[in-house]
Amino acid sequence: MQTPSFGGALNNNNSRTGADMLGIMMDKQLNIADILEYAAQYNTDAEIVTRQVEGGIHRYRYKDALLRTRQLANALRALGVHQGDRVATLAWNTYRHLELYYAVSGMGAVIHTVNPRLFAEQIIYIINHAEDKYVFVDLTFVPLLEAVQDHIPDVKGFVVMTDRAHMPNSSLSNLLCYEELLAAQSPHFDWPEFDEKTAAGLCYTSGTTGNPKGVMYSHRSTVLHAISSCRASAMNLGPLSRVLPVVPMFHVCAWGVPYSAPIAGSSILFPGAGMDGASLYALIDGEKATSLLGVPTVWLGLLNYIDSVKGNLDSVENVVIGGSAAPRSMMEKFHDKYGVFPIHAWGMTEMSPMGCLCVKTPFLMKADADTRAAIQSKQGRPVFGVEMKIVDDQDRELPHDGKTFGRLMVRGSWVASGYYKNDDRSAFRAGWFDTGDVSTIDADGYMQIVDRSKDVIKSGGEWISSIELENYAVGHPAVAEACVVGVPHPKWDERPLLLIVRKQGVPDAECSKEAIIGYLADKVARWWIPDDVVFVDALPHTATGKLLKTEVRAKFEKHYLDLAS
Ligand code: ADP
């Protein structure tokens, strides 16, 4: 491993002239542990509040987190964890998970956050693929590990993230107690210095087909992403913010909040296992949350709950909505009914995840409701540090006119340049990453997702955006959730099929096929209107809350062929 040289550039530079002239600045390497050291020293009144998995609320400050994190780093060393080793977590958003983020990466090892919502076979695959040495697990997920333990023989031990009183009876071998590990250690730890490109964190994309792919973040990418994402022109975090990341720490590091909030001096509200509307509302209301982050399905649950109890979101200034397209109806409800500014955002695991956001601008704040809604339905403009372009199938650049759409390509300091232990380089071309999304970019630089390239519907040689149809459909007052897929059609290759989950208690007649088609009629071109509407009790989702369209397509593959015969 390369050792950074502090002041080395200064010595080298004195003799240089011309094109190879270097700046004369310190070569201090970026390191994740420095974030917590900084927050502990200077962000002294910020709080970290957790709804504990064992019940009750836990609260402490960054300096308490730092001391425990150092104890944990000592404990990891005592367990035989070395630099570069992978340490897995199967855990909710809690203060203990935060400690693991810093202790594991800070000591030079790699934190691998496993998504417990993956299928058992995928969990087995990624733990083995990552060669995880230890797994830290919340009580909730102990049974899940018990079921797969025979298939992950190289894991040396399992640490349950609780105290002795709550330790479960478990068949897991080499079972350790988190609080006991910490209690045995000193709160002094000298963080090692290493190259900022050293691996720090590992996340696997859930992947709707094939095996999950590992994205390996570095200290440098993580710190740069954190500095950039907390700004007012991004996720808008500051010392007065009390940020509630509903997006899980097992899904792209809770969009980087565990790193960006301490830099910004914000308080963090960790929801633990309470992701339902009632639990979230209790935390938001009780702890006066100012900033929320999460995927649309979570907000659907929250808004329905607040409507039902006639609650309010008076403390909340903004909500970052990403992971899937935010429907206009949802953004209007946040904005008009609850006075919360919705920040539509787009990103992906390969981008740490932040790519672009639709933030407040003078124009947007003055615009009438329709203009504002039209802009906010776009995913936004890139933050500094991310470049975007759209290309055709030959990778030729397409115009930014808001109409032409193509494959969305990105590059930047926190964008992956390959997958971990994976030779497939098809998405990495000429220094750019092909996101697999199809989008437009307008003259002002706003990017709008049209579809995942594999979900776009090809009807008679023209393309139809499944996302746009879904967004309109959920605007119907009786619709809880909508899914549009392209289904083989004898005449048009593919035609859109709309699946709908009705809101509870809605009479069937109010939400009939005719009612829905009639509702869509003045919103999209006639040939976009789905040929059929199917009502279902529930829709399948991926481990990260996205619609699992492969499953829907497979189930309804013959729908139009059968109707035609
Ligand atoms: P996964 O959920 O598959 O593990 P990601 O979280 O990385 O992976 O998903 C990234 C994808 O989610 C993007 O490529 C895009 O298709 C979709 N996505 C993210 N944000 C938005 C958004 N605001 N609107 C539409 N699609 C989005």
XYZ file of C-alpha atoms and ligand atoms in Angstrom:
592
model
C 0.000 0.000 0.000
C 1.290 3.424 -0.910
C 2.091 5.722 2.018
C 1.128 9.320 1.414
C 3.926 11.839 1.657
C 2.959 15.039 3.416
C 4.856 17.917 1.899
C 6.415 15.707 -0.752
C 4.861 17.755 -3.516
C 6.495 20.889 -2.158
C 9.989 19.407 -2.377
C 9.420 17.980 -5.838
C 7.801 21.050 -7.166
C 10.517 23.609 -6.538
C 12.553 22.377 -9.423
C 9.675 22.038 -11.897
C 8.675 24.485 -14.573
C 6.198 24.430 -17.440
C 3.639 21.741 -18.132
C 4.507 19.484 -15.185
C 4.344 22.272 -12.609
C 2.492 21.020 -9.495
C 0.590 22.989 -6.892
C 2.426 23.480 -3.632
C -0.185 22.123 -1.276
C -0.234 19.387 1.330
C -0.998 15.918 0.089
C -3.302 15.058 3.014
C -5.229 11.956 2.043
C -9.009 11.879 2.490
C -10.051 9.414 5.186
C -13.514 8.540 6.426
C -12.418 8.407 10.087
C -11.539 12.116 9.917
C -15.231 12.934 9.407
C -16.235 11.556 12.789
C -13.163 12.989 14.532
C -14.157 16.391 13.135
C -17.836 16.121 14.077
C -16.984 14.963 17.596
C -14.792 17.995 18.133
C -16.839 20.715 16.486
C -20.446 19.625 16.015
C -20.929 19.267 19.718
C -24.640 19.942 20.026
C -25.830 17.730 17.175
C -27.662 14.614 18.300
C -27.864 11.063 16.995
C -31.262 9.679 17.877
C -32.157 6.027 17.264
C -35.348 4.051 17.540
C -33.704 0.945 18.950
C -34.324 -2.496 17.579
C -34.765 -3.677 21.206
C -37.340 -0.912 21.812
C -37.113 2.632 23.176
C -35.165 5.641 21.965
C -31.391 5.971 22.278
C -29.677 9.328 21.961
C -26.102 10.491 22.115
C -23.720 12.935 20.416
C -20.919 12.649 17.917
C -18.254 12.623 20.625
C -19.927 9.604 22.267
C -20.134 7.943 18.858
C -16.435 8.566 18.318
C -15.328 6.984 21.601
C -17.424 3.892 20.968
C -16.220 3.749 17.364
C -12.623 3.691 18.577
C -13.521 0.905 21.018
C -15.065 -0.981 18.138
C -11.969 -0.497 15.986
C -9.879 -1.998 18.811
C -12.361 -4.865 19.070
C -12.132 -5.543 15.332
C -8.374 -5.623 15.572
C -8.617 -8.039 18.501
C -10.864 -10.269 16.374
C -8.110 -10.424 13.769
C -9.629 -8.078 11.200
C -6.859 -6.632 9.031
C -6.666 -3.853 6.489
C -8.549 -4.810 3.329
C -10.678 -7.481 5.066
C -14.409 -7.318 4.415
C -16.773 -7.058 7.368
C -20.486 -7.472 6.648
C -23.505 -5.915 8.302
C -27.132 -7.027 8.161
C -28.636 -4.136 10.009
C -31.161 -1.316 10.217
C -30.387 2.379 10.452
C -29.087 2.717 14.007
C -26.254 4.298 15.967
C -24.458 0.937 16.167
C -24.524 0.633 12.406
C -23.063 4.157 12.235
C -20.246 3.064 14.554
C -19.519 0.143 12.249
C -19.388 2.438 9.217
C -16.594 4.426 10.813
C -14.718 1.745 12.750
C -14.466 -0.747 9.876
C -13.462 1.747 7.181
C -11.383 3.856 9.551
C -9.147 0.928 10.496
C -8.599 0.203 6.795
C -11.038 -2.682 6.383
C -14.104 -2.660 4.112
C -17.678 -2.419 5.333
C -19.991 -4.571 3.265
C -23.613 -3.628 3.888
C -25.810 -6.606 3.010
C -29.399 -5.932 2.022
C -31.502 -8.311 4.153
C -34.372 -8.041 1.684
C -32.421 -9.962 -0.936
C -33.356 -13.579 -1.568
C -31.441 -16.085 0.585
C -29.487 -17.330 -2.461
C -28.374 -13.779 -3.242
C -27.285 -13.190 0.347
C -25.254 -16.394 0.256
C -23.752 -15.358 -3.069
C -22.656 -11.895 -1.987
C -21.279 -12.926 1.416
C -19.166 -15.574 -0.312
C -18.245 -13.319 -3.213
C -17.125 -10.578 -0.839
C -15.337 -13.173 1.361
C -16.718 -11.520 4.479
C -14.741 -12.357 7.605
C -17.344 -11.377 10.193
C -21.026 -10.528 9.982
C -22.545 -7.955 12.344
C -26.263 -8.569 12.611
C -29.311 -6.927 14.158
C -31.599 -9.142 16.250
C -34.245 -9.026 13.518
C -31.990 -10.749 10.999
C -30.493 -13.511 13.184
C -33.008 -16.115 11.879
C -32.122 -15.135 8.320
C -28.438 -15.867 8.980
C -29.240 -19.094 10.813
C -31.008 -20.304 7.678
C -27.997 -19.656 5.445
C -25.068 -20.294 7.789
C -24.230 -23.704 6.323
C -23.627 -22.017 2.972
C -21.253 -19.322 4.231
C -18.533 -21.476 5.820
C -15.754 -18.882 5.581
C -17.386 -16.409 7.951
C -15.373 -16.602 11.186
C -18.042 -15.269 13.518
C -21.339 -13.453 13.978
C -21.707 -10.395 16.188
C -25.224 -9.587 17.348
C -25.666 -5.831 17.598
C -27.154 -5.747 21.081
C -26.277 -6.092 24.763
C -25.978 -9.281 26.824
C -29.536 -9.000 28.166
C -30.988 -9.181 24.654
C -28.703 -11.858 23.216
C -30.803 -14.466 21.403
C -30.659 -18.228 21.681
C -29.171 -18.996 18.340
C -27.707 -21.836 16.358
C -25.113 -19.494 14.841
C -21.595 -20.653 15.541
C -19.136 -18.293 17.217
C -21.825 -15.909 18.376
C -20.553 -12.667 19.906
C -22.235 -9.768 21.678
C -21.579 -6.276 20.307
C -21.726 -4.416 23.620
C -19.441 -6.934 25.304
C -16.881 -6.573 22.528
C -16.865 -2.813 23.005
C -16.824 -2.867 26.786
C -13.547 -4.809 26.756
C -11.729 -2.165 24.709
C -10.048 1.191 25.137
C -11.571 4.353 23.619
C -8.134 5.282 22.250
C -7.265 4.225 18.745
C -4.793 5.713 16.298
C -6.420 5.609 12.883
C -3.870 4.344 10.378
C -2.919 6.595 7.473
C -3.272 5.174 3.996
C -3.849 6.085 0.377
C -7.239 7.772 -0.033
C -7.991 5.387 -2.888
C -8.042 2.512 -0.370
C -11.294 0.512 -0.449
C -13.740 1.577 2.276
C -17.187 0.183 1.519
C -18.847 -2.452 -0.617
C -22.462 -2.443 -1.843
C -24.052 -4.893 -4.237
C -26.695 -3.734 -6.662
C -29.762 -5.862 -6.276
C -29.883 -6.724 -9.980
C -33.215 -7.933 -11.278
C -31.428 -10.515 -13.430
C -28.160 -12.361 -12.893
C -26.017 -12.174 -9.803
C -25.686 -8.936 -7.818
C -22.665 -6.819 -8.757
C -20.343 -5.295 -6.179
C -19.501 -1.605 -6.159
C -16.366 -0.863 -4.146
C -16.217 2.678 -2.774
C -12.953 4.294 -1.685
C -12.236 6.745 1.135
C -11.727 9.402 -1.498
C -15.010 8.775 -3.347
C -16.978 8.580 -0.102
C -15.594 11.783 1.393
C -15.951 13.760 -1.842
C -19.527 12.520 -2.228
C -20.304 13.498 1.366
C -18.877 17.015 1.049
C -20.792 17.532 -2.140
C -24.103 16.005 -1.125
C -24.744 18.040 2.026
C -24.663 21.406 0.270
C -27.761 23.601 -0.121
C -27.614 22.901 -3.841
C -27.882 19.180 -3.133
C -29.457 17.511 -0.065
C -29.508 20.773 1.867
C -28.060 19.724 5.241
C -26.699 22.143 7.833
C -26.212 22.526 11.575
C -29.916 23.175 12.122
C -31.008 20.106 10.162
C -32.438 17.056 11.852
C -32.223 14.558 9.060
C -34.211 11.342 8.929
C -32.709 8.898 6.428
C -35.492 6.407 5.806
C -33.453 5.013 2.963
C -31.640 2.096 4.581
C -27.966 2.003 5.470
C -27.985 -1.348 3.648
C -28.979 0.397 0.417
C -26.223 2.633 -0.984
C -25.169 3.746 2.514
C -28.444 5.586 3.192
C -27.539 7.881 0.299
C -24.380 8.894 2.139
C -26.155 10.578 5.086
C -23.991 8.817 7.714
C -21.037 10.652 6.137
C -22.631 13.920 5.001
C -24.613 14.731 8.161
C -21.535 14.778 10.470
C -19.721 17.022 7.982
C -22.700 19.397 7.844
C -23.138 19.285 11.641
C -26.667 17.912 11.320
C -28.465 15.747 13.829
C -29.445 12.302 12.557
C -32.687 10.508 13.364
C -32.304 6.785 12.754
C -35.641 4.963 12.364
C -34.337 1.467 13.245
C -36.820 -1.141 12.073
C -39.777 1.273 12.110
C -40.295 2.021 8.418
C -44.114 2.049 8.447
C -46.145 5.267 8.307
C -47.098 5.320 12.000
C -43.542 4.710 13.288
C -42.022 7.228 10.909
C -44.583 9.845 11.797
C -43.958 9.348 15.520
C -40.233 9.935 14.960
C -40.731 12.922 12.641
C -43.199 14.565 14.986
C -41.528 13.651 18.261
C -38.014 14.570 17.175
C -38.915 17.525 14.937
C -37.303 16.195 11.775
C -36.451 18.853 9.193
C -35.184 16.740 6.281
C -36.438 13.379 5.073
C -34.870 11.040 2.529
C -36.431 7.966 0.981
C -38.068 6.161 -1.917
C -41.614 6.906 -3.144
C -43.190 3.744 -1.680
C -42.134 4.792 1.818
C -43.666 8.247 1.352
C -46.856 6.683 0.089
C -47.167 4.862 3.430
C -46.283 7.967 5.423
C -48.662 10.294 3.571
C -51.544 7.834 3.821
C -50.949 7.565 7.545
C -50.727 11.322 8.118
C -53.894 11.842 6.082
C -55.693 9.250 8.180
C -54.725 10.807 11.542
C -55.008 14.383 10.229
C -51.406 14.983 11.217
C -48.941 17.548 9.928
C -45.335 17.859 8.818
C -44.786 21.310 10.278
C -41.149 20.775 11.285
C -40.135 19.373 7.895
C -38.540 21.669 5.314
C -37.702 19.254 2.542
C -38.008 15.652 1.495
C -35.551 14.058 -0.916
C -37.392 11.544 -3.114
C -35.374 9.152 -5.262
C -34.768 5.523 -6.149
C -37.852 5.513 -8.391
C -39.678 8.332 -10.143
C -41.615 10.583 -7.768
C -45.187 10.924 -9.054
C -46.503 14.461 -9.486
C -49.425 13.729 -7.169
C -47.002 12.840 -4.363
C -44.931 15.963 -4.846
C -48.046 18.133 -4.904
C -49.282 16.613 -1.698
C -45.985 17.245 0.072
C -45.827 20.783 -1.263
C -49.420 21.987 -1.267
C -50.977 20.090 1.604
C -48.058 19.738 4.007
C -45.785 22.667 3.087
C -42.751 20.442 2.466
C -40.465 21.130 -0.497
C -39.931 17.910 -2.474
C -36.434 17.462 -3.906
C -36.635 14.917 -6.691
C -33.302 13.105 -6.971
C -31.739 10.467 -9.152
C -28.749 8.259 -8.572
C -27.641 4.686 -8.318
C -25.441 2.325 -6.332
C -22.681 2.785 -8.906
C -22.774 6.548 -8.162
C -22.516 6.446 -4.348
C -25.493 7.255 -5.200
C -25.933 10.979 -5.924
C -26.212 12.047 -9.568
C -28.665 14.909 -9.856
C -31.346 16.689 -7.895
C -34.160 19.114 -8.551
C -33.442 21.788 -5.942
C -34.861 25.248 -5.233
C -33.906 27.906 -7.765
C -35.168 31.481 -8.143
C -37.058 30.471 -11.282
C -38.660 27.459 -9.635
C -39.728 29.430 -6.573
C -41.451 32.063 -8.713
C -43.023 29.650 -11.193
C -46.763 28.922 -11.252
C -47.888 25.537 -9.953
C -47.989 23.837 -13.356
C -44.563 25.043 -14.449
C -43.085 24.073 -11.098
C -44.649 20.616 -11.253
C -43.342 20.104 -14.783
C -39.793 20.938 -13.687
C -40.007 18.913 -10.507
C -41.167 15.858 -12.397
C -37.689 15.875 -13.923
C -34.929 14.265 -11.886
C -32.897 17.478 -11.828
C -29.512 18.871 -12.734
C -26.207 17.180 -11.957
C -24.322 18.258 -8.861
C -20.796 19.538 -9.357
C -18.625 16.438 -9.680
C -20.984 14.484 -11.930
C -21.066 14.845 -15.720
C -23.897 13.518 -17.858
C -24.600 12.948 -21.521
C -27.097 10.977 -23.583
C -25.991 8.787 -26.484
C -27.465 6.598 -29.198
C -26.702 2.905 -29.704
C -23.348 3.769 -31.300
C -22.430 5.973 -28.320
C -22.860 9.140 -30.417
C -23.865 12.116 -28.314
C -27.468 13.318 -28.638
C -28.779 16.877 -28.289
C -29.943 18.398 -25.006
C -33.341 19.550 -26.236
C -35.611 17.940 -23.650
C -37.161 15.736 -26.343
C -34.486 13.474 -27.808
C -33.828 10.554 -25.534
C -30.939 8.159 -25.333
C -28.776 6.092 -23.033
C -27.704 8.110 -20.035
C -23.928 8.059 -19.484
C -22.171 9.541 -16.442
C -18.689 10.077 -15.087
C -17.256 11.573 -11.940
C -15.058 11.056 -8.896
C -17.683 8.989 -7.063
C -18.822 6.912 -10.038
C -17.713 3.247 -10.241
C -15.101 2.382 -12.846
C -15.845 -1.357 -12.752
C -17.444 -4.051 -10.600
C -15.675 -5.892 -7.806
C -14.170 -9.220 -8.933
C -16.206 -9.077 -12.136
C -14.838 -8.979 -15.680
C -17.990 -7.611 -17.291
C -16.917 -4.180 -18.538
C -19.758 -3.678 -21.016
C -21.206 -0.716 -19.103
C -17.822 1.041 -18.780
C -16.867 2.629 -22.079
C -14.298 5.314 -22.894
C -14.201 6.690 -19.365
C -18.000 6.818 -18.992
C -20.481 4.576 -17.211
C -23.642 3.497 -19.033
C -26.349 3.782 -16.377
C -28.820 1.510 -18.170
C -31.352 4.350 -17.969
C -32.909 6.097 -20.933
C -33.402 9.823 -20.472
C -33.738 13.283 -21.974
C -31.691 16.334 -21.013
C -33.161 19.776 -21.668
C -31.435 23.014 -22.642
C -31.216 24.058 -18.971
C -29.511 20.781 -18.103
C -32.474 19.097 -16.385
C -32.365 15.351 -16.856
C -35.564 13.323 -17.017
C -35.642 9.560 -16.810
C -37.794 8.055 -19.531
C -37.289 4.472 -18.428
C -34.827 1.750 -17.605
C -33.581 0.698 -21.028
C -35.011 -2.771 -20.445
C -38.427 -1.420 -19.391
C -39.100 1.016 -22.196
C -42.049 -0.188 -24.318
C -41.476 -0.550 -28.049
C -44.793 -0.203 -29.808
C -44.841 -0.187 -33.616
C -41.297 1.180 -33.776
C -42.034 4.030 -31.320
C -41.110 4.183 -27.644
C -43.479 4.569 -24.722
C -42.297 5.502 -21.231
C -43.693 3.112 -18.647
C -42.663 5.525 -15.888
C -44.669 8.407 -17.315
C -47.790 6.270 -17.615
C -47.366 5.022 -14.042
C -46.956 8.552 -12.757
C -50.201 9.648 -14.358
C -52.065 6.550 -13.213
C -51.159 7.053 -9.537
C -52.547 10.572 -9.828
C -56.041 8.984 -9.943
C -57.502 9.347 -6.445
C -58.477 5.665 -6.162
C -55.102 4.251 -7.213
C -52.591 3.171 -4.552
C -49.913 1.840 -6.895
C -49.502 1.358 -10.650
C -47.173 -0.656 -12.841
C -46.870 -0.513 -16.620
C -45.038 -3.147 -18.649
C -44.628 -3.817 -22.341
C -46.321 -7.068 -23.286
C -45.882 -8.887 -26.635
C -48.597 -7.930 -29.094
C -49.436 -9.652 -32.407
C -49.563 -6.390 -34.376
C -47.461 -3.767 -32.546
C -44.580 -5.902 -31.144
C -45.387 -4.643 -27.660
C -48.252 -2.750 -26.099
C -48.477 -1.272 -22.612
C -50.387 -3.199 -19.965
C -51.388 -1.324 -16.807
C -51.629 -3.101 -13.455
C -53.332 -1.296 -10.608
C -53.561 -1.770 -6.864
C -56.665 0.059 -5.660
C -56.611 2.121 -2.486
C -58.239 0.350 0.453
C -61.995 0.741 0.728
C -62.462 2.062 -2.822
C -65.533 0.486 -4.509
C -64.580 -1.382 -7.699
C -66.878 0.808 -9.827
C -64.955 3.959 -8.899
C -61.730 2.459 -10.104
C -62.762 0.489 -13.183
C -60.826 -0.022 -16.396
C -63.015 2.587 -18.107
C -62.490 5.104 -15.296
C -58.708 4.730 -15.479
C -58.508 4.853 -19.279
C -60.802 7.899 -19.253
C -58.551 9.539 -16.674
C -55.448 8.998 -18.807
C -57.134 10.123 -22.055
C -56.257 13.834 -21.859
C -52.812 13.241 -20.340
C -50.922 11.192 -22.906
C -50.993 10.564 -26.657
C -53.770 8.202 -27.735
C -51.385 5.476 -28.831
C -49.758 5.484 -25.365
C -53.013 4.464 -23.655
C -52.646 0.896 -22.303
C -54.753 -1.653 -24.183
C -55.838 -3.267 -20.942
C -55.944 -2.629 -17.202
C -55.596 -5.460 -14.689
C -56.450 -4.991 -11.022
C -54.225 -6.823 -8.526
C -53.997 -7.001 -4.727
C -50.267 -6.304 -4.645
C -47.302 -5.785 -6.957
C -43.910 -7.494 -6.651
C -40.947 -5.333 -5.566
C -37.184 -5.723 -5.622
C -35.113 -5.719 -2.450
C -34.757 -1.954 -2.808
C -38.436 -1.199 -3.234
C -38.578 -0.893 -7.018
C -41.266 -2.597 -9.083
C -40.051 -6.029 -10.115
C -41.063 -5.707 -13.759
C -39.319 -8.883 -14.916
C -41.769 -10.871 -12.787
C -44.789 -8.878 -14.006
C -43.707 -9.264 -17.636
C -43.203 -13.008 -17.247
C -46.619 -13.433 -15.646
C -48.476 -11.428 -18.295
C -46.338 -12.400 -21.277
C -49.264 -13.957 -23.143
C -51.897 -11.443 -22.051
C -52.429 -9.720 -25.412
C -51.713 -12.851 -27.445
C -54.459 -14.632 -25.475
C -56.861 -11.715 -25.844
C -56.254 -11.715 -29.611
C -56.860 -15.429 -30.073
P -31.017 -1.249 -7.049
O -32.218 -0.611 -6.438
O -31.303 -1.986 -8.323
O -30.077 -1.912 -6.118
P -30.062 1.396 -7.423
O -30.599 1.935 -6.182
O -28.676 1.668 -7.762
O -30.154 -0.107 -7.551
O -31.039 1.827 -8.581
C -30.690 2.798 -9.499
C -31.777 2.967 -10.507
O -32.980 3.434 -9.894
C -31.472 4.024 -11.534
O -30.643 3.541 -12.539
C -32.860 4.390 -12.020
O -33.327 3.472 -12.985
C -33.698 4.251 -10.797
N -33.926 5.565 -10.195
C -33.263 6.145 -9.179
N -33.788 7.343 -8.892
C -34.801 7.542 -9.753
C -35.730 8.610 -9.996
N -35.750 9.700 -9.256
N -36.612 8.451 -10.990
C -36.620 7.339 -11.755
N -35.795 6.316 -11.576
C -34.882 6.405 -10.598
